[in-house]
mmCIF file of C-alpha atoms and ligand atoms in Angstrom:
data_model
loop_
_atom_site.group_PDB
_atom_site.id
_atom_site.type_symbol
_atom_site.label_atom_id
_atom_site.label_comp_id
_atom_site.label_asym_id
_atom_site.label_seq_id
_atom_site.Cartn_x
_atom_site.Cartn_y
_atom_site.Cartn_z
ATOM 1 C CA UNK A 1 108.720 171.034 65.834
ATOM 2 C CA UNK A 2 107.468 174.222 65.425
ATOM 3 C CA UNK A 3 103.810 174.036 67.098
ATOM 4 C CA UNK A 4 101.571 177.577 66.064
ATOM 5 C CA UNK A 5 99.455 179.400 68.628
ATOM 6 C CA UNK A 6 96.177 180.469 66.994
ATOM 7 C CA UNK A 7 96.635 184.016 67.010
ATOM 8 C CA UNK A 8 100.104 184.564 68.249
ATOM 9 C CA UNK A 9 103.685 183.419 66.792
ATOM 10 C CA UNK A 10 104.793 179.752 66.201
ATOM 11 C CA UNK A 11 106.622 178.572 70.053
ATOM 12 C CA UNK A 12 108.440 176.139 70.637
ATOM 13 C CA UNK A 13 106.783 172.476 71.893
ATOM 14 C CA UNK A 14 108.873 170.107 74.880
ATOM 15 C CA UNK A 15 112.556 169.660 72.567
ATOM 16 C CA UNK A 16 112.806 173.107 72.095
ATOM 17 C CA UNK A 17 111.953 174.340 75.654
ATOM 18 C CA UNK A 18 115.132 171.429 76.910
ATOM 19 C CA UNK A 19 117.191 172.706 74.191
ATOM 20 C CA UNK A 20 116.651 176.481 74.923
ATOM 21 C CA UNK A 21 117.538 174.880 78.443
ATOM 22 C CA UNK A 22 120.130 173.529 77.963
ATOM 23 C CA UNK A 23 119.405 170.770 80.032
ATOM 24 C CA UNK A 24 121.063 168.013 77.794
ATOM 25 C CA UNK A 25 124.594 169.653 77.857
ATOM 26 C CA UNK A 26 124.583 169.599 81.822
ATOM 27 C CA UNK A 27 122.440 166.069 82.203
ATOM 28 C CA UNK A 28 124.933 163.634 80.375
ATOM 29 C CA UNK A 29 128.121 162.261 80.649
ATOM 30 C CA UNK A 30 130.881 162.416 78.501
ATOM 31 C CA UNK A 31 129.534 159.326 75.425
ATOM 32 C CA UNK A 32 126.922 158.439 78.441
ATOM 33 C CA UNK A 33 123.035 158.345 77.740
ATOM 34 C CA UNK A 34 120.963 161.296 76.882
ATOM 35 C CA UNK A 35 119.786 162.575 80.171
ATOM 36 C CA UNK A 36 121.157 160.006 82.228
ATOM 37 C CA UNK A 37 123.596 162.554 84.175
ATOM 38 C CA UNK A 38 126.841 161.634 85.702
ATOM 39 C CA UNK A 39 128.183 164.485 84.261
ATOM 40 C CA UNK A 40 130.563 166.230 86.811
ATOM 41 C CA UNK A 41 130.275 169.746 87.055
ATOM 42 C CA UNK A 42 133.509 171.706 89.500
ATOM 43 C CA UNK A 43 132.264 173.693 91.372
ATOM 44 C CA UNK A 44 134.808 175.915 93.901
ATOM 45 C CA UNK A 45 133.473 173.873 96.254
ATOM 46 C CA UNK A 46 134.115 170.565 94.977
ATOM 47 C CA UNK A 47 132.839 167.928 92.124
ATOM 48 C CA UNK A 48 128.820 168.048 91.475
ATOM 49 C CA UNK A 49 126.948 165.192 89.753
ATOM 50 C CA UNK A 50 123.972 165.779 87.187
ATOM 51 C CA UNK A 51 121.054 163.783 88.156
ATOM 52 C CA UNK A 52 119.041 161.094 85.756
ATOM 53 C CA UNK A 53 116.407 162.786 84.299
ATOM 54 C CA UNK A 54 115.057 159.813 82.385
ATOM 55 C CA UNK A 55 111.874 158.621 83.216
ATOM 56 C CA UNK A 56 113.260 155.678 84.296
ATOM 57 C CA UNK A 57 110.996 154.836 87.797
ATOM 58 C CA UNK A 58 114.580 153.640 90.425
ATOM 59 C CA UNK A 59 117.398 155.694 89.218
ATOM 60 C CA UNK A 60 115.353 158.812 87.507
ATOM 61 C CA UNK A 61 112.262 160.698 87.307
ATOM 62 C CA UNK A 62 110.044 158.365 86.328
ATOM 63 C CA UNK A 63 107.679 158.622 89.655
ATOM 64 C CA UNK A 64 107.783 162.426 89.821
ATOM 65 C CA UNK A 65 105.033 163.948 89.505
ATOM 66 C CA UNK A 66 104.396 167.154 87.526
ATOM 67 C CA UNK A 67 104.174 168.950 90.779
ATOM 68 C CA UNK A 68 107.224 167.775 92.031
ATOM 69 C CA UNK A 69 109.047 168.596 88.291
ATOM 70 C CA UNK A 70 107.603 172.397 88.600
ATOM 71 C CA UNK A 71 108.660 172.083 92.231
ATOM 72 C CA UNK A 72 112.368 170.877 91.699
ATOM 73 C CA UNK A 73 112.757 174.239 88.941
ATOM 74 C CA UNK A 74 110.832 176.745 90.767
ATOM 75 C CA UNK A 75 112.836 176.232 94.545
ATOM 76 C CA UNK A 76 115.605 173.754 93.906
ATOM 77 C CA UNK A 77 113.480 170.852 95.815
ATOM 78 C CA UNK A 78 113.993 167.322 94.797
ATOM 79 C CA UNK A 79 110.733 164.891 95.170
ATOM 80 C CA UNK A 80 112.104 163.492 98.572
ATOM 81 C CA UNK A 81 111.991 167.417 99.920
ATOM 82 C CA UNK A 82 116.008 167.527 100.000
ATOM 83 C CA UNK A 83 117.448 171.248 98.713
ATOM 84 C CA UNK A 84 119.414 170.390 95.190
ATOM 85 C CA UNK A 85 122.515 172.794 94.884
ATOM 86 C CA UNK A 86 123.047 175.403 92.516
ATOM 87 C CA UNK A 87 125.123 173.934 90.149
ATOM 88 C CA UNK A 88 121.683 173.197 89.240
ATOM 89 C CA UNK A 89 120.763 176.697 87.144
ATOM 90 C CA UNK A 90 116.794 176.703 89.110
ATOM 91 C CA UNK A 91 117.716 180.469 90.662
ATOM 92 C CA UNK A 92 116.850 180.954 86.653
ATOM 93 C CA UNK A 93 114.447 178.057 85.822
ATOM 94 C CA UNK A 94 112.451 179.484 88.559
ATOM 95 C CA UNK A 95 110.898 181.861 86.474
ATOM 96 C CA UNK A 96 109.851 179.841 83.803
ATOM 97 C CA UNK A 97 106.306 180.165 82.790
ATOM 98 C CA UNK A 98 103.979 177.196 84.219
ATOM 99 C CA UNK A 99 102.963 176.292 79.778
ATOM 100 C CA UNK A 100 106.889 175.784 79.432
ATOM 101 C CA UNK A 101 108.185 173.711 82.231
ATOM 102 C CA UNK A 102 104.882 171.117 81.467
ATOM 103 C CA UNK A 103 106.467 170.498 77.705
ATOM 104 C CA UNK A 104 110.297 169.948 79.397
ATOM 105 C CA UNK A 105 108.214 167.650 81.469
ATOM 106 C CA UNK A 106 106.395 165.734 78.690
ATOM 107 C CA UNK A 107 109.234 165.979 76.412
ATOM 108 C CA UNK A 108 111.407 164.283 79.429
ATOM 109 C CA UNK A 109 108.908 161.630 80.315
ATOM 110 C CA UNK A 110 108.670 160.427 76.349
ATOM 111 C CA UNK A 111 112.601 159.881 76.437
ATOM 112 C CA UNK A 112 113.446 155.895 76.564
ATOM 113 C CA UNK A 113 114.137 155.652 80.610
ATOM 114 C CA UNK A 114 118.088 154.426 81.493
ATOM 115 C CA UNK A 115 118.675 153.293 84.666
ATOM 116 C CA UNK A 116 121.680 154.208 85.734
ATOM 117 C CA UNK A 117 122.456 154.984 89.571
ATOM 118 C CA UNK A 118 124.945 158.634 89.368
ATOM 119 C CA UNK A 119 128.552 158.497 91.508
ATOM 120 C CA UNK A 120 128.073 160.620 94.878
ATOM 121 C CA UNK A 121 128.723 164.194 95.205
ATOM 122 C CA UNK A 122 132.818 165.116 96.528
ATOM 123 C CA UNK A 123 132.238 167.917 98.216
ATOM 124 C CA UNK A 124 134.030 168.517 102.465
ATOM 125 C CA UNK A 125 131.747 169.206 105.310
ATOM 126 C CA UNK A 126 129.731 171.285 105.171
ATOM 127 C CA UNK A 127 128.719 171.792 102.503
ATOM 128 C CA UNK A 128 127.519 167.970 101.826
ATOM 129 C CA UNK A 129 125.016 168.833 104.666
ATOM 130 C CA UNK A 130 122.257 169.927 102.034
ATOM 131 C CA UNK A 131 120.307 171.971 104.942
ATOM 132 C CA UNK A 132 122.461 174.575 104.475
ATOM 133 C CA UNK A 133 121.441 175.082 100.908
ATOM 134 C CA UNK A 134 118.019 177.167 102.510
ATOM 135 C CA UNK A 135 120.432 180.806 104.131
ATOM 136 C CA UNK A 136 121.405 180.404 100.471
ATOM 137 C CA UNK A 137 118.368 180.355 99.153
ATOM 138 C CA UNK A 138 117.648 183.233 101.199
ATOM 139 C CA UNK A 139 119.390 184.622 99.666
ATOM 140 C CA UNK A 140 119.448 184.000 95.867
ATOM 141 C CA UNK A 141 116.363 182.807 94.864
ATOM 142 C CA UNK A 142 113.550 185.034 94.077
ATOM 143 C CA UNK A 143 110.803 182.146 93.269
ATOM 144 C CA UNK A 144 109.363 183.099 89.834
ATOM 145 C CA UNK A 145 105.194 182.944 89.637
ATOM 146 C CA UNK A 146 104.903 180.776 85.954
ATOM 147 C CA UNK A 147 103.203 183.676 84.454
ATOM 148 C CA UNK A 148 103.872 183.799 80.297
ATOM 149 C CA UNK A 149 106.779 186.269 79.212
ATOM 150 C CA UNK A 150 105.733 188.950 77.112
ATOM 151 C CA UNK A 151 105.192 188.322 73.310
ATOM 152 C CA UNK A 152 107.826 191.570 72.030
ATOM 153 C CA UNK A 153 110.468 190.549 70.859
ATOM 154 C CA UNK A 154 112.426 192.035 73.379
ATOM 155 C CA UNK A 155 110.918 190.745 75.977
ATOM 156 C CA UNK A 156 110.963 187.041 74.970
ATOM 157 C CA UNK A 157 114.854 187.706 74.102
ATOM 158 C CA UNK A 158 114.957 188.430 77.856
ATOM 159 C CA UNK A 159 112.621 185.708 78.434
ATOM 160 C CA UNK A 160 115.444 183.092 77.058
ATOM 161 C CA UNK A 161 118.419 184.924 78.004
ATOM 162 C CA UNK A 162 117.776 185.430 81.949
ATOM 163 C CA UNK A 163 115.459 182.573 83.176
ATOM 164 C CA UNK A 164 115.796 179.535 80.191
ATOM 165 C CA UNK A 165 119.149 180.132 78.370
ATOM 166 C CA UNK A 166 120.926 180.963 82.726
ATOM 167 C CA UNK A 167 123.538 182.732 80.512
ATOM 168 C CA UNK A 168 124.576 184.453 83.658
ATOM 169 C CA UNK A 169 125.378 181.071 85.234
ATOM 170 C CA UNK A 170 128.539 181.648 83.129
ATOM 171 C CA UNK A 171 129.075 185.102 82.153
ATOM 172 C CA UNK A 172 128.070 186.718 85.412
ATOM 173 C CA UNK A 173 130.910 185.071 87.828
ATOM 174 C CA UNK A 174 130.569 183.660 90.986
ATOM 175 C CA UNK A 175 131.158 185.487 94.315
ATOM 176 C CA UNK A 176 132.201 183.588 97.032
ATOM 177 C CA UNK A 177 129.199 182.263 98.382
ATOM 178 C CA UNK A 178 128.922 180.989 94.745
ATOM 179 C CA UNK A 179 126.273 183.358 93.885
ATOM 180 C CA UNK A 180 126.234 185.194 90.792
ATOM 181 C CA UNK A 181 128.011 188.528 91.052
ATOM 182 C CA UNK A 182 125.710 192.102 89.957
ATOM 183 C CA UNK A 183 125.100 193.595 88.122
ATOM 184 C CA UNK A 184 124.676 190.686 85.638
ATOM 185 C CA UNK A 185 126.815 190.153 82.768
ATOM 186 C CA UNK A 186 130.252 191.804 83.582
ATOM 187 C CA UNK A 187 132.044 188.102 82.868
ATOM 188 C CA UNK A 188 132.526 184.951 83.946
ATOM 189 C CA UNK A 189 135.429 182.059 84.481
ATOM 190 C CA UNK A 190 134.260 178.844 84.205
ATOM 191 C CA UNK A 191 136.197 175.233 83.549
ATOM 192 C CA UNK A 192 139.100 178.060 82.880
ATOM 193 C CA UNK A 193 137.992 180.073 79.747
ATOM 194 C CA UNK A 194 136.799 183.524 79.933
ATOM 195 C CA UNK A 195 132.989 183.920 79.623
ATOM 196 C CA UNK A 196 133.305 187.425 78.690
ATOM 197 C CA UNK A 197 131.384 190.273 79.307
ATOM 198 C CA UNK A 198 127.786 190.589 77.541
ATOM 199 C CA UNK A 199 127.750 193.977 78.106
ATOM 200 C CA UNK A 200 129.775 195.391 76.256
ATOM 201 C CA UNK A 201 129.799 193.509 72.880
ATOM 202 C CA UNK A 202 129.431 197.090 70.906
ATOM 203 C CA UNK A 203 132.814 198.168 72.179
ATOM 204 C CA UNK A 204 136.175 197.009 71.177
ATOM 205 C CA UNK A 205 137.949 197.140 67.567
ATOM 206 C CA UNK A 206 135.131 194.895 65.655
ATOM 207 C CA UNK A 207 131.961 195.620 67.755
ATOM 208 C CA UNK A 208 129.129 192.529 67.732
ATOM 209 C CA UNK A 209 125.638 193.594 65.459
ATOM 210 C CA UNK A 210 122.855 192.430 66.238
ATOM 211 C CA UNK A 211 123.021 189.776 62.564
ATOM 212 C CA UNK A 212 126.043 188.487 63.703
ATOM 213 C CA UNK A 213 125.196 187.714 67.808
ATOM 214 C CA UNK A 214 122.356 185.546 65.923
ATOM 215 C CA UNK A 215 124.513 184.045 63.790
ATOM 216 C CA UNK A 216 127.237 183.274 66.383
ATOM 217 C CA UNK A 217 124.541 181.635 68.945
ATOM 218 C CA UNK A 218 122.769 179.382 66.175
ATOM 219 C CA UNK A 219 125.839 178.147 64.426
ATOM 220 C CA UNK A 220 128.148 178.794 66.559
ATOM 221 C CA UNK A 221 130.525 180.654 63.882
ATOM 222 C CA UNK A 222 130.839 184.768 63.724
ATOM 223 C CA UNK A 223 132.538 185.714 60.591
ATOM 224 C CA UNK A 224 133.753 188.182 62.686
ATOM 225 C CA UNK A 225 135.030 187.039 65.649
ATOM 226 C CA UNK A 226 135.280 183.532 64.823
ATOM 227 C CA UNK A 227 134.219 180.282 66.130
ATOM 228 C CA UNK A 228 132.468 179.386 69.541
ATOM 229 C CA UNK A 229 134.719 176.984 72.052
ATOM 230 C CA UNK A 230 134.898 175.641 75.281
ATOM 231 C CA UNK A 231 131.664 175.836 77.693
ATOM 232 C CA UNK A 232 129.999 178.131 74.414
ATOM 233 C CA UNK A 233 130.376 175.738 72.478
ATOM 234 C CA UNK A 234 127.821 172.723 73.699
ATOM 235 C CA UNK A 235 125.143 176.033 73.751
ATOM 236 C CA UNK A 236 125.309 176.802 70.520
ATOM 237 C CA UNK A 237 125.281 173.273 69.229
ATOM 238 C CA UNK A 238 121.821 172.809 71.047
ATOM 239 C CA UNK A 239 120.664 176.507 69.555
ATOM 240 C CA UNK A 240 120.796 175.716 66.402
ATOM 241 C CA UNK A 241 117.722 173.309 66.690
ATOM 242 C CA UNK A 242 115.547 176.209 67.940
ATOM 243 C CA UNK A 243 113.402 178.738 65.822
ATOM 244 C CA UNK A 244 115.744 181.456 64.225
ATOM 245 C CA UNK A 245 113.158 183.445 65.912
ATOM 246 C CA UNK A 246 114.260 183.038 69.334
ATOM 247 C CA UNK A 247 118.325 183.702 68.684
ATOM 248 C CA UNK A 248 116.788 186.810 66.756
ATOM 249 C CA UNK A 249 114.767 187.786 70.146
ATOM 250 C CA UNK A 250 118.385 186.839 72.530
ATOM 251 C CA UNK A 251 120.192 189.052 69.906
ATOM 252 C CA UNK A 252 117.356 191.772 70.274
ATOM 253 C CA UNK A 253 117.832 191.531 74.217
ATOM 254 C CA UNK A 254 121.532 191.810 74.335
ATOM 255 C CA UNK A 255 120.982 194.805 71.998
ATOM 256 C CA UNK A 256 119.325 196.547 74.633
ATOM 257 C CA UNK A 257 122.075 195.608 77.776
ATOM 258 C CA UNK A 258 125.116 197.223 76.388
ATOM 259 C CA UNK A 259 126.810 199.698 77.856
HETATM 260 C C1 HEC B 301 124.440 173.675 84.310
HETATM 261 C C2 HEC B 301 124.055 172.684 84.788
HETATM 262 C C3 HEC B 301 122.425 172.226 84.259
HETATM 263 C C4 HEC B 301 121.568 172.124 83.348
HETATM 264 C C5 HEC B 301 122.089 173.158 82.628
HETATM 265 C C6 HEC B 301 120.392 171.928 84.067
HETATM 266 N N1 HEC B 301 120.702 171.130 85.400
HETATM 267 FE FE1 HEC B 301 118.652 169.942 86.338
HETATM 268 N N2 HEC B 301 120.371 169.423 87.690
HETATM 269 C C7 HEC B 301 121.861 169.786 87.196
HETATM 270 C C8 HEC B 301 122.584 169.117 88.720
HETATM 271 C C9 HEC B 301 123.903 168.927 88.760
HETATM 272 C C10 HEC B 301 121.307 168.511 89.284
HETATM 273 C C11 HEC B 301 121.661 167.932 90.338
HETATM 274 C C12 HEC B 301 121.786 168.423 91.699
HETATM 275 C C13 HEC B 301 122.048 168.190 93.260
HETATM 276 O O1 HEC B 301 122.095 166.681 92.939
HETATM 277 O O2 HEC B 301 121.859 169.116 93.998
HETATM 278 C C14 HEC B 301 120.178 168.719 88.910
HETATM 279 C C15 HEC B 301 118.948 168.091 89.093
HETATM 280 C C16 HEC B 301 117.811 168.186 88.548
HETATM 281 C C17 HEC B 301 116.562 167.643 88.860
HETATM 282 C C18 HEC B 301 116.193 167.280 90.349
HETATM 283 C C19 HEC B 301 116.563 165.479 89.571
HETATM 284 C C20 HEC B 301 116.446 164.501 91.378
HETATM 285 O O3 HEC B 301 116.797 163.323 90.925
HETATM 286 O O4 HEC B 301 116.621 165.250 91.996
HETATM 287 C C21 HEC B 301 115.881 168.097 88.183
HETATM 288 C C22 HEC B 301 114.115 167.524 88.115
HETATM 289 C C23 HEC B 301 116.497 168.412 86.615
HETATM 290 N N3 HEC B 301 118.084 169.262 87.202
HETATM 291 C C24 HEC B 301 115.627 168.923 85.936
HETATM 292 C C25 HEC B 301 116.550 169.949 84.621
HETATM 293 C C26 HEC B 301 116.077 170.542 83.531
HETATM 294 C C27 HEC B 301 114.907 170.189 83.371
HETATM 295 C C28 HEC B 301 116.763 171.844 82.790
HETATM 296 C C29 HEC B 301 116.760 172.091 81.810
HETATM 297 C C30 HEC B 301 115.222 172.924 81.780
HETATM 298 C C31 HEC B 301 118.423 171.334 83.533
HETATM 299 N N4 HEC B 301 117.898 170.227 84.855
HETATM 300 C C32 HEC B 301 119.394 171.570 83.399
HETATM 301 C C33 HEC B 301 122.460 170.832 86.322
HETATM 302 C C34 HEC B 301 122.023 170.898 85.899
HETATM 303 C C1 HEC B 302 128.627 177.001 80.167
HETATM 304 C C2 HEC B 302 128.505 178.260 80.051
HETATM 305 C C3 HEC B 302 128.304 179.554 79.024
HETATM 306 C C4 HEC B 302 126.686 179.288 78.725
HETATM 307 C C5 HEC B 302 126.038 179.064 80.330
HETATM 308 C C6 HEC B 302 126.519 180.280 78.183
HETATM 309 N N1 HEC B 302 128.068 181.176 78.071
HETATM 310 FE FE1 HEC B 302 128.300 182.397 76.466
HETATM 311 N N2 HEC B 302 130.225 182.099 76.598
HETATM 312 C C7 HEC B 302 131.080 180.882 77.154
HETATM 313 C C8 HEC B 302 132.071 180.860 77.122
HETATM 314 C C9 HEC B 302 133.358 180.427 77.931
HETATM 315 C C10 HEC B 302 132.783 182.155 76.180
HETATM 316 C C11 HEC B 302 134.076 182.621 75.658
HETATM 317 C C12 HEC B 302 133.882 181.205 74.783
HETATM 318 C C13 HEC B 302 135.325 181.069 73.262
HETATM 319 O O1 HEC B 302 135.776 182.258 74.062
HETATM 320 O O2 HEC B 302 135.192 180.791 72.559
HETATM 321 C C14 HEC B 302 130.958 182.799 75.502
HETATM 322 C C15 HEC B 302 130.888 183.692 74.496
HETATM 323 C C16 HEC B 302 130.038 184.179 74.063
HETATM 324 C C17 HEC B 302 129.757 185.071 73.263
HETATM 325 C C18 HEC B 302 130.631 185.676 72.639
HETATM 326 C C19 HEC B 302 131.389 187.429 73.141
HETATM 327 C C20 HEC B 302 133.102 187.271 72.423
HETATM 328 O O3 HEC B 302 133.159 188.562 73.404
HETATM 329 O O4 HEC B 302 133.420 187.023 72.259
HETATM 330 C C21 HEC B 302 128.524 185.408 73.025
HETATM 331 C C22 HEC B 302 127.150 186.195 72.512
HETATM 332 C C23 HEC B 302 128.170 184.747 74.550
HETATM 333 N N3 HEC B 302 128.875 183.873 74.805
HETATM 334 C C24 HEC B 302 126.714 184.585 74.501
HETATM 335 C C25 HEC B 302 125.871 183.585 75.453
HETATM 336 C C26 HEC B 302 124.245 183.819 75.748
HETATM 337 C C27 HEC B 302 123.306 184.764 75.353
HETATM 338 C C28 HEC B 302 123.784 182.656 76.350
HETATM 339 C C29 HEC B 302 122.792 182.043 77.247
HETATM 340 C C30 HEC B 302 122.206 181.568 75.685
HETATM 341 C C31 HEC B 302 125.773 182.087 77.177
HETATM 342 N N4 HEC B 302 126.271 182.377 76.169
HETATM 343 C C32 HEC B 302 125.403 181.144 78.025
HETATM 344 C C33 HEC B 302 130.050 180.551 78.424
HETATM 345 C C34 HEC B 302 129.426 180.377 78.272
#
């Protein structure tokens, strides 16, 4: 799916954007149809179910315009205007380029529609009261402007790690309000797994090299550090499908954030 851009490097088309954004991992229930939602995400505040993002008009996004889709990714607002929970990492997707959002939309709209209604969320009051999310957004949402990322390798890597890959949502840890801790990438806990700091990969008895990072991100295996386990495994499975240049860009960026 490499789409050559005249005068520029090959850039992944729809499937690549959706793989880099990990959309399928959250929007697919165990053994369920792809993108039809229903995966229960455990948050400190209760269980939030991912939605159906297949083009079914009743239970999915079949009636969503590309403008409504863009607003969901950029502002965390659903088509009917309700605010979405930040278990959906829109605080990262907000900086996706307009082009990438269009590619993701076109790709998802070309998937087979699946009619399935997802369970209601299991949240206690006041967290089940969505308007409160406006306060959360005021604290944590910094809307992006749709600009394309820079073309240099490190800039591309930063975009893939910070925006599409939303790596910080696991690797930064959460504060009491469910916001990501800063500084970013100091390590966190997800589903009982430790997501190690990404700022100290060059330390310890077996420092990661750039090549090892690229291999691990794409193949889920590092000869010196072993296989990716737990919630990291599906991330690497999705990255198996992206152009090699993209995981190399991520590795190049990760090298620049080492302490
Ligand atoms: C970490 C898990 C996660 C990832 C990754 C993720 N989503 Fe979601 N998404 C959710 C959850 C959970 C919701 C429902 C939030 C709610 O109900 O408030 C959601 C909601 C949405 C909605 C709103 C749908 C509706 O009917 O209201 C859209 C559109 C969407 N996601 C698209 C995407 C796209 C495109 C990607 C990849 C670029 C993606 N999501 C990646 C968890 C995720
Ligand atoms: C859903 C949560 C989640 C997401 C998203 C995620 N990671 Fe991870 N990551 C983990 C966990 C958990 C581990 C530990 C896995 C293990 O113990 O095998 C890990 C391990 C790693 C490691 C190995 C670190 C070490 O010291 O062993 C690297 C490197 C890494 N992740 C990079 C990334 C990058 C880059 C992204 C974004 C593209 C990313 N991760 C997205 C949860 C996540």
